[in-house]
Short mmCIF file of the C-alpha atoms (twelve columns), coordinates in Angstrom:
data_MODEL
# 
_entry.id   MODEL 
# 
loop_
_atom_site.group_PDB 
_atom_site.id 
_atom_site.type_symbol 
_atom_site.label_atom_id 
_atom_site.label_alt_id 
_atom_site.label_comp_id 
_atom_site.label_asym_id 
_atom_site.label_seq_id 
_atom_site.Cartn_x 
_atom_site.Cartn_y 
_atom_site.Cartn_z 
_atom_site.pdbx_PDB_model_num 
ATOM 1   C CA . UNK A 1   166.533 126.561 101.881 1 
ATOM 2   C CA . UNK A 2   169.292 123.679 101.658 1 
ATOM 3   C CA . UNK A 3   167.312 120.988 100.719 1 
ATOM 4   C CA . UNK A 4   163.762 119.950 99.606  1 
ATOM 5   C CA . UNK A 5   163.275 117.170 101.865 1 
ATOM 6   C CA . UNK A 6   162.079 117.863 105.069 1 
ATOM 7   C CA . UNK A 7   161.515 113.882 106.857 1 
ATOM 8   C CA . UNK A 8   158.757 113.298 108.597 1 
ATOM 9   C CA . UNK A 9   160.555 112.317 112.055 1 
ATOM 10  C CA . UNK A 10  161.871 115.645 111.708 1 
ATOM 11  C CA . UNK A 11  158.628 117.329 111.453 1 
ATOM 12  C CA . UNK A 12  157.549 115.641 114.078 1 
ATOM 13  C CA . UNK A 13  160.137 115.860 116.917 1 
ATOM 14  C CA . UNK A 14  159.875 119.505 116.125 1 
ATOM 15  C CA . UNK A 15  155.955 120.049 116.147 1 
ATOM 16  C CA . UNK A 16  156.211 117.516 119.668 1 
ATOM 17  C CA . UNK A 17  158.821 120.153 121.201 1 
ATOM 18  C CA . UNK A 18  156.950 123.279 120.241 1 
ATOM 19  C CA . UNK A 19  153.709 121.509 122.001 1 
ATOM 20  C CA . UNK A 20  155.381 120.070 124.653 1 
ATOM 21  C CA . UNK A 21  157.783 123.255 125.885 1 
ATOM 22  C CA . UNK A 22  160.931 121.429 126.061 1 
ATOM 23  C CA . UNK A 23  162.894 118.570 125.007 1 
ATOM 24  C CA . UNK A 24  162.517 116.329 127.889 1 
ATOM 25  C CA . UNK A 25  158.673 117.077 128.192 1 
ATOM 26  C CA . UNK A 26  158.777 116.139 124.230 1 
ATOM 27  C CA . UNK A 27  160.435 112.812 124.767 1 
ATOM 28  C CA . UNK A 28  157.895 110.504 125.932 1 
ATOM 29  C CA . UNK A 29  155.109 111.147 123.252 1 
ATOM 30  C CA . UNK A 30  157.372 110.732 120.231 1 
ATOM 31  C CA . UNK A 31  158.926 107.645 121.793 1 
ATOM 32  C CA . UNK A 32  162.443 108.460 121.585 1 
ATOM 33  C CA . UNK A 33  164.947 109.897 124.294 1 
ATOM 34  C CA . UNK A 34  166.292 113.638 124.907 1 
ATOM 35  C CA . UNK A 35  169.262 113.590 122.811 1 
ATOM 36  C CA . UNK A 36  167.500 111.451 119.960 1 
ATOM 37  C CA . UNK A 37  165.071 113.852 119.592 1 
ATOM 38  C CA . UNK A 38  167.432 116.518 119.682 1 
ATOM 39  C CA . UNK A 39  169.528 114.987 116.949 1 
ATOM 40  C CA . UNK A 40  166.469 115.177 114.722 1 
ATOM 41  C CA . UNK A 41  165.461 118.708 115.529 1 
ATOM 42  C CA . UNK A 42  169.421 119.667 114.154 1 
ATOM 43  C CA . UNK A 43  169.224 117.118 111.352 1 
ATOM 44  C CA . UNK A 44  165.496 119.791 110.590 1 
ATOM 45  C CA . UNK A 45  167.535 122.928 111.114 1 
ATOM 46  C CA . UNK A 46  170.458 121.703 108.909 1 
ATOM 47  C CA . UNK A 47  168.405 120.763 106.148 1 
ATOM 48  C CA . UNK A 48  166.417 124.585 106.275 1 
ATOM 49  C CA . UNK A 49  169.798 126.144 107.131 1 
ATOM 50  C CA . UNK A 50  168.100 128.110 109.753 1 
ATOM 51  C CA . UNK A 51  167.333 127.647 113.610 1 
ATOM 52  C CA . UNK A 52  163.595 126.958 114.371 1 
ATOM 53  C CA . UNK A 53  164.005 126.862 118.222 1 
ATOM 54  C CA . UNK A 54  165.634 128.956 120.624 1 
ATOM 55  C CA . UNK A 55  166.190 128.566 124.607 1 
ATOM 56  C CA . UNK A 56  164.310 130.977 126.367 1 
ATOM 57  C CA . UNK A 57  164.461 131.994 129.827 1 
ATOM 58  C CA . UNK A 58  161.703 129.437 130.710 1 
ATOM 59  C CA . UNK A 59  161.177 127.130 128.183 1 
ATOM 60  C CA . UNK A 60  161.941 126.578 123.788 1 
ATOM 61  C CA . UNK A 61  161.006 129.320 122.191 1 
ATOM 62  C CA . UNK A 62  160.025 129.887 118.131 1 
ATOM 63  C CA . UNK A 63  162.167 131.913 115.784 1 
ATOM 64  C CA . UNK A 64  160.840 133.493 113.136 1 
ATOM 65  C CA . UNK A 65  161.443 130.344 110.470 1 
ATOM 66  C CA . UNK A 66  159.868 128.377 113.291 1 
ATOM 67  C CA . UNK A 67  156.684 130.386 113.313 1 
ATOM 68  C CA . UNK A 68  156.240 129.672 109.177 1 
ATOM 69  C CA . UNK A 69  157.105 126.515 109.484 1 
ATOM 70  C CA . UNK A 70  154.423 125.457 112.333 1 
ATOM 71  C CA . UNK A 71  151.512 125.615 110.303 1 
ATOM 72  C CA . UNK A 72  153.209 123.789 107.441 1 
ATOM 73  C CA . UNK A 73  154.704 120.789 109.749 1 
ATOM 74  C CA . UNK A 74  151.051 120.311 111.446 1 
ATOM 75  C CA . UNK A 75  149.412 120.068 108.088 1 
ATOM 76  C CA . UNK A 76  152.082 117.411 107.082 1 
ATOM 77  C CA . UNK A 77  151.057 114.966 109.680 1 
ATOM 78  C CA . UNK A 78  147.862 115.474 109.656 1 
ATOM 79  C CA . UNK A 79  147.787 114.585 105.892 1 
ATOM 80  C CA . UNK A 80  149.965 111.679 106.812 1 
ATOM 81  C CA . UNK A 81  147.517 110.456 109.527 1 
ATOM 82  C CA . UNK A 82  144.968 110.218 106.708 1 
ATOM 83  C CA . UNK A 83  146.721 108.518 104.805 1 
ATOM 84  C CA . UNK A 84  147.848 105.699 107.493 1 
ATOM 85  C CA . UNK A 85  143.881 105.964 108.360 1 
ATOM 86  C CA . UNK A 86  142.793 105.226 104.560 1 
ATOM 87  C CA . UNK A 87  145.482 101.902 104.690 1 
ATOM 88  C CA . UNK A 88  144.613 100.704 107.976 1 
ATOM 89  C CA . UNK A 89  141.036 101.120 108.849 1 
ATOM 90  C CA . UNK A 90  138.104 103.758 109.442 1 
ATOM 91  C CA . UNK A 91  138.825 107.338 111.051 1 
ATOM 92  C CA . UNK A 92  137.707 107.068 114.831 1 
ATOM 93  C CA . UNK A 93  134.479 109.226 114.889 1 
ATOM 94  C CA . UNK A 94  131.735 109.620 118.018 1 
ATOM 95  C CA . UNK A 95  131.252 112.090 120.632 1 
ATOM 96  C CA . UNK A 96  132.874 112.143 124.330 1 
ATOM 97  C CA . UNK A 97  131.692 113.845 127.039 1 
ATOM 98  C CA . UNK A 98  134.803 114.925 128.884 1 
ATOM 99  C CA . UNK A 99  135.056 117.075 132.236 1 
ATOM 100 C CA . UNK A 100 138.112 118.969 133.612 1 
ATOM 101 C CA . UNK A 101 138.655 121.601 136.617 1 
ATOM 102 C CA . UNK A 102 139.635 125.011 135.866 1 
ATOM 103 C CA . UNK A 103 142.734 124.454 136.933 1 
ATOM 104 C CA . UNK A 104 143.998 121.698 135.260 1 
ATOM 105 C CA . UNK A 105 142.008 123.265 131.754 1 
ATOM 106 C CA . UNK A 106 145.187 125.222 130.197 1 
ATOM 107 C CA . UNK A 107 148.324 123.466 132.127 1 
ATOM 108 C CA . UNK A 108 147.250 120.207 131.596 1 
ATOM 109 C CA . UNK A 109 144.267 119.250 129.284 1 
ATOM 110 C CA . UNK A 110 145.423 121.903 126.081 1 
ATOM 111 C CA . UNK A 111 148.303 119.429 125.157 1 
ATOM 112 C CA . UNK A 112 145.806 116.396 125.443 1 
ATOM 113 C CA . UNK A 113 143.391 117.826 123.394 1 
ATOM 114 C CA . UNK A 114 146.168 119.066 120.585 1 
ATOM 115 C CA . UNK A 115 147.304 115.960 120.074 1 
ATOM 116 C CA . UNK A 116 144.141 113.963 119.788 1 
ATOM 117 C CA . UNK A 117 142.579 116.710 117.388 1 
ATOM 118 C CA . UNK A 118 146.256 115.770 115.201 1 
ATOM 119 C CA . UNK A 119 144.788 112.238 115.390 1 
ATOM 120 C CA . UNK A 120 140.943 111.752 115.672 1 
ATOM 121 C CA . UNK A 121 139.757 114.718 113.875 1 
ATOM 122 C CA . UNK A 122 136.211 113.243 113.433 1 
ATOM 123 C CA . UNK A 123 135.427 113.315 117.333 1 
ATOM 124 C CA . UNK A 124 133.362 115.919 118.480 1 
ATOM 125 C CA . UNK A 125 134.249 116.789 122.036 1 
ATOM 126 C CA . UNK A 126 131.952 118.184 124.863 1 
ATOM 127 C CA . UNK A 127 133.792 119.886 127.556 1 
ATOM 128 C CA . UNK A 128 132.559 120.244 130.997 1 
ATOM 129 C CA . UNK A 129 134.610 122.595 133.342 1 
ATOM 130 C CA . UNK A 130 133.837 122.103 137.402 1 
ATOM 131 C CA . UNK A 131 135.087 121.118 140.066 1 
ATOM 132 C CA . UNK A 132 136.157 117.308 140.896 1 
ATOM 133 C CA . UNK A 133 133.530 117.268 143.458 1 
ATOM 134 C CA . UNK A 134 130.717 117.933 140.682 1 
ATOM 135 C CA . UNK A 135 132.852 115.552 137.854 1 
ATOM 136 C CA . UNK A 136 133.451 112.289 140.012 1 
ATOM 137 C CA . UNK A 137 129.776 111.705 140.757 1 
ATOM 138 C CA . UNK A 138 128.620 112.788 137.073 1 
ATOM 139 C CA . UNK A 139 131.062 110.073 135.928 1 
ATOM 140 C CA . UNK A 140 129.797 107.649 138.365 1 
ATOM 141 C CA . UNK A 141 126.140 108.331 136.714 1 
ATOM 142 C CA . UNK A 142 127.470 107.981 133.118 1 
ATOM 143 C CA . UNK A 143 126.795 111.813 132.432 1 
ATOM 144 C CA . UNK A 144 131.010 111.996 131.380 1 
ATOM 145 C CA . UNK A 145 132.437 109.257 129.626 1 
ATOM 146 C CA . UNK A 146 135.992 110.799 131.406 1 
ATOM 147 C CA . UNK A 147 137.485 113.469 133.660 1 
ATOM 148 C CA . UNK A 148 140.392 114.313 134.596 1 
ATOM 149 C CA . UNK A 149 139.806 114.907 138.593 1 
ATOM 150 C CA . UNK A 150 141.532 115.275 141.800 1 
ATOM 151 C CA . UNK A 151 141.067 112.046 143.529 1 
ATOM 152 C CA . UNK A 152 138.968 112.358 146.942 1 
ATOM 153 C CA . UNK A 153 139.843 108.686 147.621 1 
ATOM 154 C CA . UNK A 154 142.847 106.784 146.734 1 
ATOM 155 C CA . UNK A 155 142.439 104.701 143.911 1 
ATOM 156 C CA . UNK A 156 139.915 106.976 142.676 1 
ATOM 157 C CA . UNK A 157 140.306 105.894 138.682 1 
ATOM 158 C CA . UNK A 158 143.922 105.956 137.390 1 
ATOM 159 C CA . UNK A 159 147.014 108.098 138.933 1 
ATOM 160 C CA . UNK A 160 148.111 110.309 136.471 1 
ATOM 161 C CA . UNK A 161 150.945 112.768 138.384 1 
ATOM 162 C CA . UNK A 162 151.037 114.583 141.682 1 
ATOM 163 C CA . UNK A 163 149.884 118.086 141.751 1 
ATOM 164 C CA . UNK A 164 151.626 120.580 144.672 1 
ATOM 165 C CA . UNK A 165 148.973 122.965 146.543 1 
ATOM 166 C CA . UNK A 166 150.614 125.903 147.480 1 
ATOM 167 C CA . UNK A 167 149.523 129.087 149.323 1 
ATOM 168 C CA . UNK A 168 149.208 132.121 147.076 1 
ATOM 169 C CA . UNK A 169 148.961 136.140 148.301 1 
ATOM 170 C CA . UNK A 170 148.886 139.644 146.603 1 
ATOM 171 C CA . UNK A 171 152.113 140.646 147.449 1 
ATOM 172 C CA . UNK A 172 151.017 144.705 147.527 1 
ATOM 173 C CA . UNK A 173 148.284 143.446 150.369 1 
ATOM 174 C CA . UNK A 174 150.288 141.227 152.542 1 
ATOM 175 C CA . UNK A 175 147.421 139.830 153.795 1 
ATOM 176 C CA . UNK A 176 149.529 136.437 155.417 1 
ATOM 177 C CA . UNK A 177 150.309 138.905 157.947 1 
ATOM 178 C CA . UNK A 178 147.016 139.639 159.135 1 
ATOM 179 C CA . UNK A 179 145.203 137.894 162.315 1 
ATOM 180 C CA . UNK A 180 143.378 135.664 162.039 1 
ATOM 181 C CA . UNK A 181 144.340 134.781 159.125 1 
ATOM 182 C CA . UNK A 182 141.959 135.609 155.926 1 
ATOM 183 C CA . UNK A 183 141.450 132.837 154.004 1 
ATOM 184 C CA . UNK A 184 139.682 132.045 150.197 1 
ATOM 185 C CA . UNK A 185 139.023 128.450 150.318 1 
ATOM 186 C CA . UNK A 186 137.623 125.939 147.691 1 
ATOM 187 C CA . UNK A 187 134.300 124.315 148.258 1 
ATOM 188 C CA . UNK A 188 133.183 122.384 150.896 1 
ATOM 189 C CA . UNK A 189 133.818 118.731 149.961 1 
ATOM 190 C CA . UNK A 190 137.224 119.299 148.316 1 
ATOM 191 C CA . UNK A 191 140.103 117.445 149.128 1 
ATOM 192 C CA . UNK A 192 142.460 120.756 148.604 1 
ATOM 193 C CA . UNK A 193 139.771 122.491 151.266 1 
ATOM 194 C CA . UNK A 194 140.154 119.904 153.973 1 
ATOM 195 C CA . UNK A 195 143.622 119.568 153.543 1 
ATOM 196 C CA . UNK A 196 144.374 123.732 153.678 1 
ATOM 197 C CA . UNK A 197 142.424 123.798 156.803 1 
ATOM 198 C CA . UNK A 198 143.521 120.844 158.782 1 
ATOM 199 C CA . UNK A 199 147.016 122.302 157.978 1 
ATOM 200 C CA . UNK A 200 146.400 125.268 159.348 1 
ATOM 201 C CA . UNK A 201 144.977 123.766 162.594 1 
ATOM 202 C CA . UNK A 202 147.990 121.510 162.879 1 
ATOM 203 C CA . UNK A 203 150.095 124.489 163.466 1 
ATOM 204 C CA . UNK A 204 147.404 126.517 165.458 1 
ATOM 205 C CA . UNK A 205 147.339 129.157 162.801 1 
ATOM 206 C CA . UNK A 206 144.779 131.381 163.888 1 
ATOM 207 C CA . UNK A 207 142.292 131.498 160.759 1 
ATOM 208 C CA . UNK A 208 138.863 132.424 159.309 1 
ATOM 209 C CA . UNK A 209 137.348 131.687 156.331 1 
ATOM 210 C CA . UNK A 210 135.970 134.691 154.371 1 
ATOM 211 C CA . UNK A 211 135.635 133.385 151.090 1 
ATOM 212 C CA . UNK A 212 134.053 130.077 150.021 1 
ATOM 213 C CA . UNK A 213 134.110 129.174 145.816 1 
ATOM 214 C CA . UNK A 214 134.165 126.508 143.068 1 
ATOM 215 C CA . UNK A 215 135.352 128.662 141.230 1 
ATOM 216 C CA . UNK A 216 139.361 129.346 140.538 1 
ATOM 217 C CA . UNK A 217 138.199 132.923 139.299 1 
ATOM 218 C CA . UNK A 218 136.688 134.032 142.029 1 
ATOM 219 C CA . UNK A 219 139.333 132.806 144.766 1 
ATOM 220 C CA . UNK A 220 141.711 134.228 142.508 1 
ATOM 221 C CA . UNK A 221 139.643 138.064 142.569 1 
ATOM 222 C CA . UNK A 222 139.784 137.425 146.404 1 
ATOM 223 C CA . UNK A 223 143.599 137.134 146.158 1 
ATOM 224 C CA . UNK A 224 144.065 139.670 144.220 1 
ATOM 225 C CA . UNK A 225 142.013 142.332 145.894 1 
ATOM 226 C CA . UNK A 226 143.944 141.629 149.075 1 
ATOM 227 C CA . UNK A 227 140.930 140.014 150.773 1 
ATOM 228 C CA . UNK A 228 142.479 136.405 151.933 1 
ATOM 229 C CA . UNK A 229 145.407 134.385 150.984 1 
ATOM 230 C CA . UNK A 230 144.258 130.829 149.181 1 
ATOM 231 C CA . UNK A 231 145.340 127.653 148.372 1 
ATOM 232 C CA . UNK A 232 145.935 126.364 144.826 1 
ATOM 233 C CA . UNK A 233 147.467 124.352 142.893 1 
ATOM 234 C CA . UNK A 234 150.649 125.181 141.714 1 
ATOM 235 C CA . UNK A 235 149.731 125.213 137.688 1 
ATOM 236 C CA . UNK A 236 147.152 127.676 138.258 1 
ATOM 237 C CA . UNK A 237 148.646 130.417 139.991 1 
ATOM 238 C CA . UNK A 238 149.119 133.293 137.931 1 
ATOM 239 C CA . UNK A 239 152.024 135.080 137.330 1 
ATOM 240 C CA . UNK A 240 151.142 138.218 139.643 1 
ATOM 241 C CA . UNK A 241 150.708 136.578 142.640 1 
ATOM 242 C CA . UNK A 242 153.518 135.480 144.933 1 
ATOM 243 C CA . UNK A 243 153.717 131.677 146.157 1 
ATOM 244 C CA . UNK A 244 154.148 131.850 150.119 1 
ATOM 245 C CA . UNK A 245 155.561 129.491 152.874 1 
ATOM 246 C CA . UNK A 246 157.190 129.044 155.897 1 
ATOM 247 C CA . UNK A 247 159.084 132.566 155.829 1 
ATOM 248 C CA . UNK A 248 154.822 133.695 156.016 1 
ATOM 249 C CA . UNK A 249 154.291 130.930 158.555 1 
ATOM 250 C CA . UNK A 250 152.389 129.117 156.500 1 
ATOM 251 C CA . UNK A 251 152.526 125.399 156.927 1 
ATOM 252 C CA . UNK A 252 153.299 122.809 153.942 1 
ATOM 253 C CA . UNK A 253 150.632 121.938 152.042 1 
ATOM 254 C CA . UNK A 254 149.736 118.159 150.721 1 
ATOM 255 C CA . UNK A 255 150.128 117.558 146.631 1 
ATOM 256 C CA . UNK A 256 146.927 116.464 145.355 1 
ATOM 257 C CA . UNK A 257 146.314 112.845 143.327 1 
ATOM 258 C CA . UNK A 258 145.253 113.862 139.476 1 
ATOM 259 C CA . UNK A 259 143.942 111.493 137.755 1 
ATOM 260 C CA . UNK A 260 141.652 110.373 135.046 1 
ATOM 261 C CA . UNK A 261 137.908 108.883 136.329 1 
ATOM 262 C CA . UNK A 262 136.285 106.565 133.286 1 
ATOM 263 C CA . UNK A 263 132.558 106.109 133.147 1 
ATOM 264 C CA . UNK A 264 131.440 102.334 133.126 1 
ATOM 265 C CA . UNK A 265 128.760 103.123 130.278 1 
ATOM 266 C CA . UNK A 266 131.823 104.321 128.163 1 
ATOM 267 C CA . UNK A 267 133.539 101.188 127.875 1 
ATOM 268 C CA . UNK A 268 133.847 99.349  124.390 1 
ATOM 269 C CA . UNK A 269 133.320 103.232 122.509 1 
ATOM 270 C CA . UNK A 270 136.624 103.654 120.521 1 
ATOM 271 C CA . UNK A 271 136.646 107.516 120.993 1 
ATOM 272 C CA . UNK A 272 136.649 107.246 124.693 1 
ATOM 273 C CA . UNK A 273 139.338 104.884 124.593 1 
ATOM 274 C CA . UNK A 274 141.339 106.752 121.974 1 
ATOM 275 C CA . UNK A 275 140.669 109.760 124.384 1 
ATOM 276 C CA . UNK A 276 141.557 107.786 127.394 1 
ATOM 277 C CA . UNK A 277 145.188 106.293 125.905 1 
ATOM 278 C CA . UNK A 278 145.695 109.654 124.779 1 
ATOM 279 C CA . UNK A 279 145.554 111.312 128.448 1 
ATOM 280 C CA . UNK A 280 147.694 108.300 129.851 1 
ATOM 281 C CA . UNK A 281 150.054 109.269 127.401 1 
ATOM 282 C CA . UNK A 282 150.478 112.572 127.704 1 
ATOM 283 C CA . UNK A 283 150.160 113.317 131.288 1 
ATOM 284 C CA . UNK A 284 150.908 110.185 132.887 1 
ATOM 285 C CA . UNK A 285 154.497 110.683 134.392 1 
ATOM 286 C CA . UNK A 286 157.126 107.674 135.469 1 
ATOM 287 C CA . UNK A 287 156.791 106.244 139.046 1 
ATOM 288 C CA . UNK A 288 153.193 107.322 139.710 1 
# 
């Protein structure tokens, strides 16, 4: 190693890039722009001597010196977090009850929850994974103190980003070519149902409905065993399956509204509103 003295801003631009997947997706939560942050991440590998990052075919990816030094970097601002928390006031501690779909569990919540573990490590967190049309009304009754939701109405709590639905198919069944068309739908009451559907009768797509689920599993089986085509979102469809459109004549599908739904009996609790700034943070995106 070059030198002993690995800066904080360093460690930090690089543990935000490794969590984030790339630069520009990095940017906003360390409050500096793409090149900035990119500066810092060189100023880290000059002082190691070594890369820690590599471009992948998708995204950033770790080299080995990246991998040690991780665990290391995490640990460092952790400590440091203490520390600021020891100078400046009480840890945040509490409980929040906080409710996400399937869907939007790995893509979207995993980063949100990394960070504010980093920062409120005393918070014990209840996770509820359903539906939006089982988390909106157990939000409305105070049973979550958040959720992150697909809005049914529009200003349904606060906009977050737009979310493509897409039609999905087992490309080894070719079911899209079948008539009427075979369809695995969400359950009745969702937004991403009644939009697949009135899509489909817009263009006269002959259609049936042969599978009916909550759950993204279980549509997903359906897919995959060649029984229907489905709708998702786009962050949830697995690599396997092949996204279809108008070459299947399939119409376009609607994006869908995410955002975050806030309890009225959670107001005033500093977890839920350190929880709450932290989703706004990390997954609200410019323009919505």
């Amino acid at each position: 190693m070059q030198s002993a003295d690995l800066q904080l801003d360093w460690l930090r631009a690089f543990v935000a890039v490794v969590d984030a997947g790339s630069l520009t997706a990095a940017a906003p939560h360390v409050h500096r722009s793409q090149s900035a942050l990119s500066m810092q991440l060189k100023k880290l590998e000059d002082a190691i001597g070594r890369p820690v990052l590599t471009r992948g075919p998708r995204h950033l990816e770790l080299t080995v010196t990246g991998i040690e030094l991780l665990g290391p970097a995490r640990r460092m601002l952790e400590l440091h977090t203490e520390a600021l928390a020891i100078l400046h006031g009480p840890e945040i501690a509490g409980r929040i009850n906080l409710g996400v779909p399937d869907d939007y569990a790995a893509s979207y919540l995993t980063p949100v929850l990394r960070s504010f573990a980093t920062r409120h490590a005393g918070v014990e967190i209840t996770l509820v994974c359903e539906q939006s049309t089982s988390l909106i009304p157990k939000v409305t009754r105070g049973e979550l103190d958040l959720a992150l939701i697909s809005r049914d109405r529009p200003q349904r709590g606060t906009l977050l980003f737009r979310e493509p639905l897409v039609w999905v198919g087992a490309a080894q069944h070719e079911a899209w070519r079948r008539n009427p068309l075979p369809v695995a739908i969400y359950e009745s009451g969702s937004r991403a149902r009644r939009d697949a559907l009135a899509a489909l009768t817009a263009q006269r797509r002959t259609h049936r409905v042969v599978y009916n689920s909550a759950s993204l599993a279980g549509q997903l089986a359906a897919v995959e065993s060649g029984l229907a085509v489905a709708a998702l979102t786009r962050c949830s469809v697995p690599p396997g399956l092949q996204i279809l459109g108008a070459k299947h004549e399939l119409p376009a599908l609607p994006s869908m509204e995410v955002a975050v739904l806030r309890s009225k009996a959670s107001q005033r609790m500093p977890a839920v509103d350190a929880m709450h700034e932290q989703m706004l943070r990390t997954l609200r995106k410019a323009g919505d």
